[in-house]
């Protein structure tokens, strides 16, 4: 069983193996595919020390101050979460083989439309070894083959994880080529992006620069899982204590992920009352605040220690760190205009007790997920009851929001006749 090679001239052999494996995985009963995931969860639990050792090797090569450090980090608790996710995906409904429509034509033809697996799904991602498990699990469960191209900074962790996945596949008499880890050398990325004969779809998951590169150079169809520039708008009728708790959670709970808050928008009418309520939680977490002139003066009077004047570039910026920008606005219309200009169309939130303004905000904002009075940190496949996700799609074709099991399918027409000709 060849997992990958450090010294290869191209990845053609892996692409060929992936294409061939589509026939194998699509003919495996859904029950067995689910059982593979349950077995994988058991195996991961048995190999926690090995996984953590490999992860520590990767972590040792990264600066702890790097915002990607938390994304790279695996802990026993996070591995336990991955195992729970595997078991949750295993019991989800199989998305393939669903009958979407059926009709008998006047000429006697039976025309049916059903869901089928996409085929070969390639994912290019950075620094997050959990993605290796999430993607493999979703693809196996939905009858797809996956090609994993992780970042070099997670190489040792991904190597161990994919080795365990492939061992489970082999032990259960499933072609291990269903899940493959591609080498990280940049020269192979172009080959992957142009592999229209072998790869059905490519999904970039990572920084905006990675997403832009894949979109601009791929010949294979691309589904973007976009960067998250997430706003929380605190409207004048909001419960300010509740608003402060939501904002603190959205920024502090895990700042390195795409659903974390980046910009707080505050109605001018409540700025002097609301902003001081952020000081305690933000100070304890050492959140660096880039404030416009009004917010700066309020927080300066509160002697907030991690305060800077905002530049234009601080709005529309995905911080991925304990940093955020704050802007004070006159009304909801200004908030909507600001979000329309700077949003990445990921997740946007309004905190308000005005039902009409909530409805206006949620219907007007163009984003994959819109929230009223709740943290944007919930934009996640697991939190939405989808088991896991490949990423959060910010585009509108095929999938939007958590790109999970239900969207790893396409449609196929089945036409049955009895000698009809045209």
Coordinates of C-alpha atoms in Angstrom, one line a residue:
X1 CA 0.0 0.0 0.0
X2 CA 1.6 3.3 -1.2
X3 CA 0.5 6.3 0.9
X4 CA 2.6 8.9 -0.9
X5 CA 6.1 9.5 -1.9
X6 CA 8.6 12.2 -1.0
X7 CA 10.4 11.8 -4.3
X8 CA 7.9 11.7 -7.2
X9 CA 7.9 13.6 -10.4
X10 CA 4.2 13.9 -10.6
X11 CA 1.0 12.7 -8.9
X12 CA -0.5 10.9 -11.9
X13 CA -0.4 7.5 -10.3
X14 CA -2.4 8.8 -7.3
X15 CA -4.9 10.5 -9.6
X16 CA -5.3 7.3 -11.6
X17 CA -5.8 5.3 -8.4
X18 CA -8.4 7.8 -7.2
X19 CA -10.4 7.6 -10.4
X20 CA -10.4 3.9 -10.3
X21 CA -11.4 3.9 -6.6
X22 CA -14.7 5.7 -7.4
X23 CA -16.1 2.4 -8.7
X24 CA -15.1 0.6 -5.6
X25 CA -16.5 3.0 -3.0
X26 CA -19.8 3.6 -4.9
X27 CA -20.6 -0.1 -4.9
X28 CA -20.1 -0.5 -1.2
X29 CA -23.4 -0.6 0.8
X30 CA -24.1 2.5 2.9
X31 CA -24.2 0.4 6.0
X32 CA -20.6 -0.7 5.4
X33 CA -19.4 2.8 4.7
X34 CA -21.0 3.9 8.0
X35 CA -19.2 1.0 9.8
X36 CA -15.9 2.2 8.4
X37 CA -16.4 5.5 10.3
X38 CA -17.3 3.7 13.5
X39 CA -14.2 1.6 13.2
X40 CA -12.0 4.6 12.4
X41 CA -13.3 6.3 15.6
X42 CA -12.2 3.3 17.6
X43 CA -8.8 3.3 15.9
X44 CA -8.2 7.0 16.5
X45 CA -8.9 6.5 20.2
X46 CA -6.4 3.7 20.4
X47 CA -3.7 5.8 18.7
X48 CA -4.0 9.1 20.6
X49 CA -0.4 9.1 21.8
X50 CA 0.9 8.5 18.3
X51 CA -1.2 11.3 16.9
X52 CA -0.2 13.8 19.6
X53 CA 3.5 12.9 19.1
X54 CA 3.3 13.7 15.4
X55 CA 1.3 16.8 16.1
X56 CA 3.9 18.0 18.5
X57 CA 6.6 17.6 15.9
X58 CA 4.6 19.9 13.6
X59 CA 3.9 22.4 16.5
X60 CA 7.6 22.5 17.4
X61 CA 8.3 23.9 14.0
X62 CA 5.8 26.7 14.3
X63 CA 6.0 30.0 16.3
X64 CA 3.4 29.9 19.1
X65 CA 2.4 33.4 18.3
X66 CA 1.4 32.4 14.8
X67 CA -2.4 32.6 14.5
X68 CA -2.3 29.2 12.7
X69 CA -0.8 27.6 15.8
X70 CA -4.2 27.0 17.4
X71 CA -5.6 25.6 14.2
X72 CA -2.7 23.2 14.0
X73 CA -3.0 22.1 17.6
X74 CA -4.6 18.7 18.4
X75 CA -5.3 17.7 22.0
X76 CA -6.8 14.6 23.5
X77 CA -10.0 16.5 23.9
X78 CA -10.0 17.6 20.2
X79 CA -9.3 14.0 19.1
X80 CA -12.2 12.9 21.2
X81 CA -14.4 15.5 19.4
X82 CA -13.3 14.1 16.1
X83 CA -14.2 10.6 17.2
X84 CA -17.6 11.8 18.3
X85 CA -18.1 13.5 14.9
X86 CA -17.2 10.3 13.1
X87 CA -19.9 8.4 15.0
X88 CA -22.4 11.2 14.3
X89 CA -21.7 11.1 10.6
X90 CA -22.0 7.3 10.6
X91 CA -25.7 7.6 11.7
X92 CA -26.6 10.4 9.3
X93 CA -28.9 9.5 6.4
X94 CA -27.0 8.4 3.3
X95 CA -27.3 11.3 0.8
X96 CA -26.9 9.1 -2.3
X97 CA -29.6 7.2 -4.1
X98 CA -32.4 9.6 -3.2
X99 CA -35.2 9.7 -5.8
X100 CA -35.7 13.4 -6.6
X101 CA -38.3 13.0 -9.3
X102 CA -40.0 10.3 -11.4
X103 CA -42.4 10.6 -14.3
X104 CA -43.7 8.4 -17.1
X105 CA -43.6 10.1 -20.5
X106 CA -46.3 9.7 -23.1
X107 CA -43.9 7.5 -25.1
X108 CA -43.6 5.1 -22.2
X109 CA -40.1 6.2 -21.0
X110 CA -39.7 6.2 -17.2
X111 CA -37.5 9.3 -16.4
X112 CA -36.1 9.4 -12.9
X113 CA -33.7 11.8 -11.2
X114 CA -31.5 10.5 -8.3
X115 CA -28.7 11.8 -6.2
X116 CA -25.2 10.2 -6.8
X117 CA -21.8 10.8 -5.4
X118 CA -19.7 13.6 -6.9
X119 CA -16.8 11.3 -7.6
X120 CA -13.2 12.4 -6.8
X121 CA -13.2 15.3 -4.4
X122 CA -9.8 17.1 -3.8
X123 CA -9.4 19.5 -0.9
X124 CA -6.5 21.9 -0.5
X125 CA -6.2 23.2 3.1
X126 CA -3.8 24.7 5.6
X127 CA -2.7 24.0 9.1
X128 CA -5.8 22.1 10.3
X129 CA -5.2 18.3 10.6
X130 CA -8.8 17.8 11.8
X131 CA -9.8 18.6 8.2
X132 CA -8.2 15.3 7.1
X133 CA -10.6 13.4 9.3
X134 CA -13.6 15.5 8.5
X135 CA -13.2 15.3 4.8
X136 CA -12.3 11.6 4.7
X137 CA -15.3 10.8 6.8
X138 CA -17.8 12.8 4.8
X139 CA -16.4 11.5 1.5
X140 CA -16.5 7.8 2.7
X141 CA -20.0 8.2 4.0
X142 CA -21.3 9.7 0.8
X143 CA -19.5 7.3 -1.5
X144 CA -16.8 9.8 -2.8
X145 CA -13.1 9.5 -3.1
X146 CA -10.9 12.2 -1.6
X147 CA -7.5 13.6 -2.3
X148 CA -6.1 15.5 0.6
X149 CA -3.5 18.2 0.0
X150 CA -2.7 19.6 3.5
X151 CA -0.1 22.2 4.3
X152 CA 3.5 21.4 5.0
X153 CA 3.2 22.7 8.5
X154 CA 0.8 19.8 9.3
X155 CA 2.6 17.1 7.4
X156 CA 3.5 14.8 10.2
X157 CA 0.1 14.9 11.8
X158 CA -1.7 14.4 8.5
X159 CA 0.6 11.5 7.6
X160 CA -0.3 9.6 10.8
X161 CA -4.0 10.4 10.4
X162 CA -4.2 9.2 6.8
X163 CA -2.1 6.2 7.6
X164 CA -4.7 5.2 10.2
X165 CA -7.6 5.9 7.8
X166 CA -6.1 3.8 5.1
X167 CA -5.4 1.0 7.5
X168 CA -9.0 0.9 8.5
X169 CA -10.1 0.9 4.8
X170 CA -7.7 -2.0 4.0
X171 CA -8.8 -4.0 7.1
X172 CA -12.4 -3.7 6.0
X173 CA -11.6 -4.7 2.4
X174 CA -12.1 -1.2 0.9
X175 CA -9.7 0.2 -1.6
X176 CA -7.3 2.4 0.4
X177 CA -7.0 4.7 -2.6
X178 CA -10.4 6.1 -1.5
X179 CA -8.4 8.4 0.8
X180 CA -5.0 9.7 -0.3
X181 CA -2.6 12.3 1.1
X182 CA -0.9 14.2 -1.7
X183 CA 2.7 15.6 -1.3
X184 CA 2.9 19.2 -0.3
X185 CA 5.4 20.4 -2.9
X186 CA 3.9 23.4 -4.7
X187 CA 4.7 21.9 -8.1
X188 CA 2.0 19.3 -7.6
X189 CA -0.7 21.8 -7.0
X190 CA -0.8 22.9 -10.6
X191 CA -1.1 19.3 -11.7
X192 CA -4.0 18.8 -9.3
X193 CA -5.8 22.0 -10.4
X194 CA -5.6 20.9 -14.0
X195 CA -6.5 17.2 -13.5
X196 CA -9.9 17.4 -15.3
X197 CA -9.7 13.8 -16.4
X198 CA -9.4 12.5 -12.8
X199 CA -10.8 15.1 -10.3
X200 CA -14.5 16.1 -10.3
X201 CA -14.3 19.0 -7.8
X202 CA -11.7 21.0 -5.9
X203 CA -12.4 22.7 -2.6
X204 CA -9.9 25.2 -1.2
X205 CA -10.1 25.7 2.6
X206 CA -7.8 28.3 4.1
X207 CA -6.6 31.9 3.7
X208 CA -8.0 34.2 1.1
X209 CA -4.8 34.1 -0.8
X210 CA -5.1 30.3 -1.1
X211 CA -8.7 30.5 -2.2
X212 CA -7.9 33.2 -4.8
X213 CA -5.0 31.1 -6.2
X214 CA -7.1 28.0 -6.6
X215 CA -10.0 30.0 -8.2
X216 CA -7.7 31.8 -10.6
X217 CA -5.7 28.7 -11.7
X218 CA -8.0 25.7 -11.6
X219 CA -9.4 24.0 -14.6
X220 CA -11.3 21.6 -12.4
X221 CA -14.6 23.1 -11.0
X222 CA -14.1 24.8 -7.7
X223 CA -16.3 25.3 -4.7
X224 CA -15.0 28.0 -2.4
X225 CA -15.0 27.7 1.3
X226 CA -14.5 31.4 1.9
X227 CA -12.6 33.4 4.5
X228 CA -14.7 34.8 7.2
X229 CA -14.9 38.5 7.8
X230 CA -17.7 38.4 10.4
X231 CA -19.6 41.4 11.8
X232 CA -21.8 41.8 14.9
X233 CA -24.0 44.8 14.8
X234 CA -25.3 46.0 18.2
X235 CA -28.5 47.9 17.5
X236 CA -29.8 50.6 19.9
X237 CA -32.6 48.4 21.4
X238 CA -30.3 45.5 22.2
X239 CA -30.0 44.0 25.7
X240 CA -26.5 45.4 26.3
X241 CA -25.4 42.7 28.8
X242 CA -26.5 40.0 26.4
X243 CA -24.8 41.8 23.6
X244 CA -21.5 42.1 25.4
X245 CA -21.6 38.3 26.2
X246 CA -22.3 37.5 22.5
X247 CA -19.6 39.8 21.2
X248 CA -17.0 38.4 23.8
X249 CA -17.9 34.8 22.8
X250 CA -17.7 35.5 19.1
X251 CA -14.3 37.1 19.4
X252 CA -12.6 35.2 22.3
X253 CA -13.8 31.6 22.4
X254 CA -11.7 30.6 19.4
X255 CA -10.3 33.5 17.5
X256 CA -8.4 31.6 14.9
X257 CA -11.4 30.1 13.1
X258 CA -13.4 31.6 10.2
X259 CA -16.7 32.1 12.2
X260 CA -15.0 34.3 14.8
X261 CA -16.0 38.0 15.0
X262 CA -13.8 40.5 13.2
X263 CA -15.7 43.8 13.4
X264 CA -18.2 45.2 16.0
X265 CA -20.7 47.7 14.7
X266 CA -22.4 49.8 17.4
X267 CA -25.2 52.3 17.2
X268 CA -24.1 55.7 18.3
X269 CA -27.0 56.1 20.7
X270 CA -25.6 53.3 22.9
X271 CA -21.9 53.4 22.2
X272 CA -21.0 55.2 25.5
X273 CA -23.0 52.6 27.5
X274 CA -22.2 49.5 25.5
X275 CA -18.5 49.7 24.8
X276 CA -17.4 49.8 28.5
X277 CA -19.2 46.5 28.9
X278 CA -16.6 44.9 26.7
X279 CA -13.7 46.1 28.7
X280 CA -13.5 43.3 31.3
X281 CA -13.7 40.3 29.0
X282 CA -11.6 41.9 26.3
X283 CA -8.9 43.0 28.8
X284 CA -8.7 39.5 30.3
X285 CA -8.2 38.0 26.9
X286 CA -5.9 40.8 25.8
X287 CA -8.0 41.6 22.7
X288 CA -6.3 44.2 20.6
X289 CA -8.9 46.7 19.5
X290 CA -8.7 48.9 16.3
X291 CA -11.3 51.5 17.0
X292 CA -12.7 54.4 15.0
X293 CA -12.4 57.8 16.5
X294 CA -15.7 57.6 18.5
X295 CA -15.0 54.1 19.9
X296 CA -11.4 55.1 20.6
X297 CA -12.4 58.0 22.8
X298 CA -14.9 55.8 24.8
X299 CA -12.4 53.0 25.4
X300 CA -9.6 55.4 26.1
X301 CA -11.8 56.9 28.9
X302 CA -12.2 53.4 30.2
X303 CA -8.4 53.0 30.1
X304 CA -8.6 50.0 27.9
X305 CA -5.0 48.8 27.6
X306 CA -4.9 47.2 24.1
X307 CA -6.3 50.1 22.0
X308 CA -5.2 51.4 18.6
X309 CA -6.7 53.8 16.1
X310 CA -8.3 51.9 13.3
X311 CA -7.0 52.3 9.7
X312 CA -9.2 51.8 6.7
X313 CA -7.5 48.4 6.2
X314 CA -8.8 47.2 9.6
X315 CA -12.3 47.0 8.2
X316 CA -12.9 44.0 6.0
X317 CA -9.9 42.3 7.6
X318 CA -10.0 38.7 8.8
X319 CA -7.9 38.8 11.9
X320 CA -7.8 35.1 12.9
X321 CA -6.4 36.3 16.2
X322 CA -7.3 38.1 19.4
X323 CA -7.9 41.3 17.5
X324 CA -11.0 43.1 16.2
X325 CA -12.1 46.5 14.8
X326 CA -14.9 48.6 16.2
X327 CA -17.0 51.2 14.3
X328 CA -19.7 53.4 15.6
X329 CA -22.6 54.1 13.2
X330 CA -25.8 56.2 13.2
X331 CA -28.4 53.6 12.3
X332 CA -29.2 50.2 10.9
X333 CA -29.0 51.5 7.3
X334 CA -25.3 52.5 7.9
X335 CA -24.6 49.1 9.4
X336 CA -26.1 47.4 6.3
X337 CA -24.1 49.5 4.0
X338 CA -20.9 48.8 5.9
X339 CA -21.5 45.0 5.9
X340 CA -22.3 45.1 2.2
X341 CA -19.0 46.8 1.5
X342 CA -16.7 44.8 3.8
X343 CA -18.4 41.4 4.3
X344 CA -16.9 38.1 3.0
X345 CA -20.5 36.8 3.0
X346 CA -19.8 34.2 5.7
X347 CA -21.7 35.0 8.9
X348 CA -23.3 38.2 10.1
X349 CA -25.2 39.1 13.2
X350 CA -27.6 41.7 14.6
X351 CA -28.2 42.0 18.3
X352 CA -31.5 43.8 18.8
X353 CA -35.0 43.7 20.4
X354 CA -36.6 45.4 17.4
X355 CA -38.4 42.7 15.4
X356 CA -38.7 44.9 12.3
X357 CA -35.0 45.8 12.3
X358 CA -34.0 42.2 12.9
X359 CA -36.2 41.1 9.9
X360 CA -34.7 43.9 7.7
X361 CA -31.2 42.9 8.6
X362 CA -31.6 39.2 8.1
X363 CA -33.4 39.6 4.8
X364 CA -31.0 42.3 3.5
X365 CA -27.6 40.9 4.4
X366 CA -26.0 38.8 1.7
X367 CA -24.2 36.0 3.7
X368 CA -24.3 32.3 4.0
X369 CA -25.6 32.5 7.6
X370 CA -27.3 35.5 9.3
X371 CA -27.9 35.6 13.1
X372 CA -30.2 37.5 15.4
X373 CA -29.1 37.6 19.1
X374 CA -26.6 34.7 18.9
X375 CA -22.9 34.3 18.3
X376 CA -21.5 33.7 14.8
X377 CA -19.4 30.9 16.3
X378 CA -22.3 28.6 15.6
X379 CA -21.7 28.5 11.9
X380 CA -20.3 25.0 11.8
X381 CA -21.5 21.7 10.4
X382 CA -21.4 20.0 13.8
X383 CA -23.3 22.8 15.5
X384 CA -25.9 22.8 12.7
X385 CA -26.5 19.0 13.2
X386 CA -24.7 18.0 10.0
X387 CA -22.0 16.0 11.7
X388 CA -19.0 17.9 10.2
X389 CA -18.2 20.0 7.2
X390 CA -15.6 20.3 4.6
X391 CA -15.8 24.1 5.0
X392 CA -18.2 27.0 5.0
X393 CA -19.1 27.8 1.4
X394 CA -19.6 31.5 0.7
X395 CA -20.6 31.1 -2.9
X396 CA -24.1 30.5 -4.2
X397 CA -23.8 27.6 -6.6
X398 CA -24.2 24.0 -5.4
X399 CA -23.6 24.6 -1.7
X400 CA -23.8 27.6 0.7
X401 CA -22.9 27.7 4.3
X402 CA -21.6 24.5 6.0
X403 CA -20.6 22.2 3.1
X404 CA -21.5 18.9 4.6
X405 CA -22.7 15.4 3.8
X406 CA -25.9 16.4 2.2
X407 CA -24.1 18.5 -0.5
X408 CA -21.5 15.9 -1.5
X409 CA -23.8 14.6 -4.2
X410 CA -24.9 15.6 -7.6
X411 CA -27.9 14.6 -9.8
X412 CA -28.1 11.8 -12.4
X413 CA -30.9 11.0 -14.8
X414 CA -32.1 7.4 -15.1
X415 CA -34.1 6.7 -18.2
X416 CA -35.7 3.3 -18.7
X417 CA -37.4 2.3 -21.9
X418 CA -38.7 -0.7 -23.8
X419 CA -37.3 -0.1 -27.3
X420 CA -38.3 3.5 -27.8
X421 CA -36.5 5.4 -30.5
X422 CA -36.7 9.0 -31.7

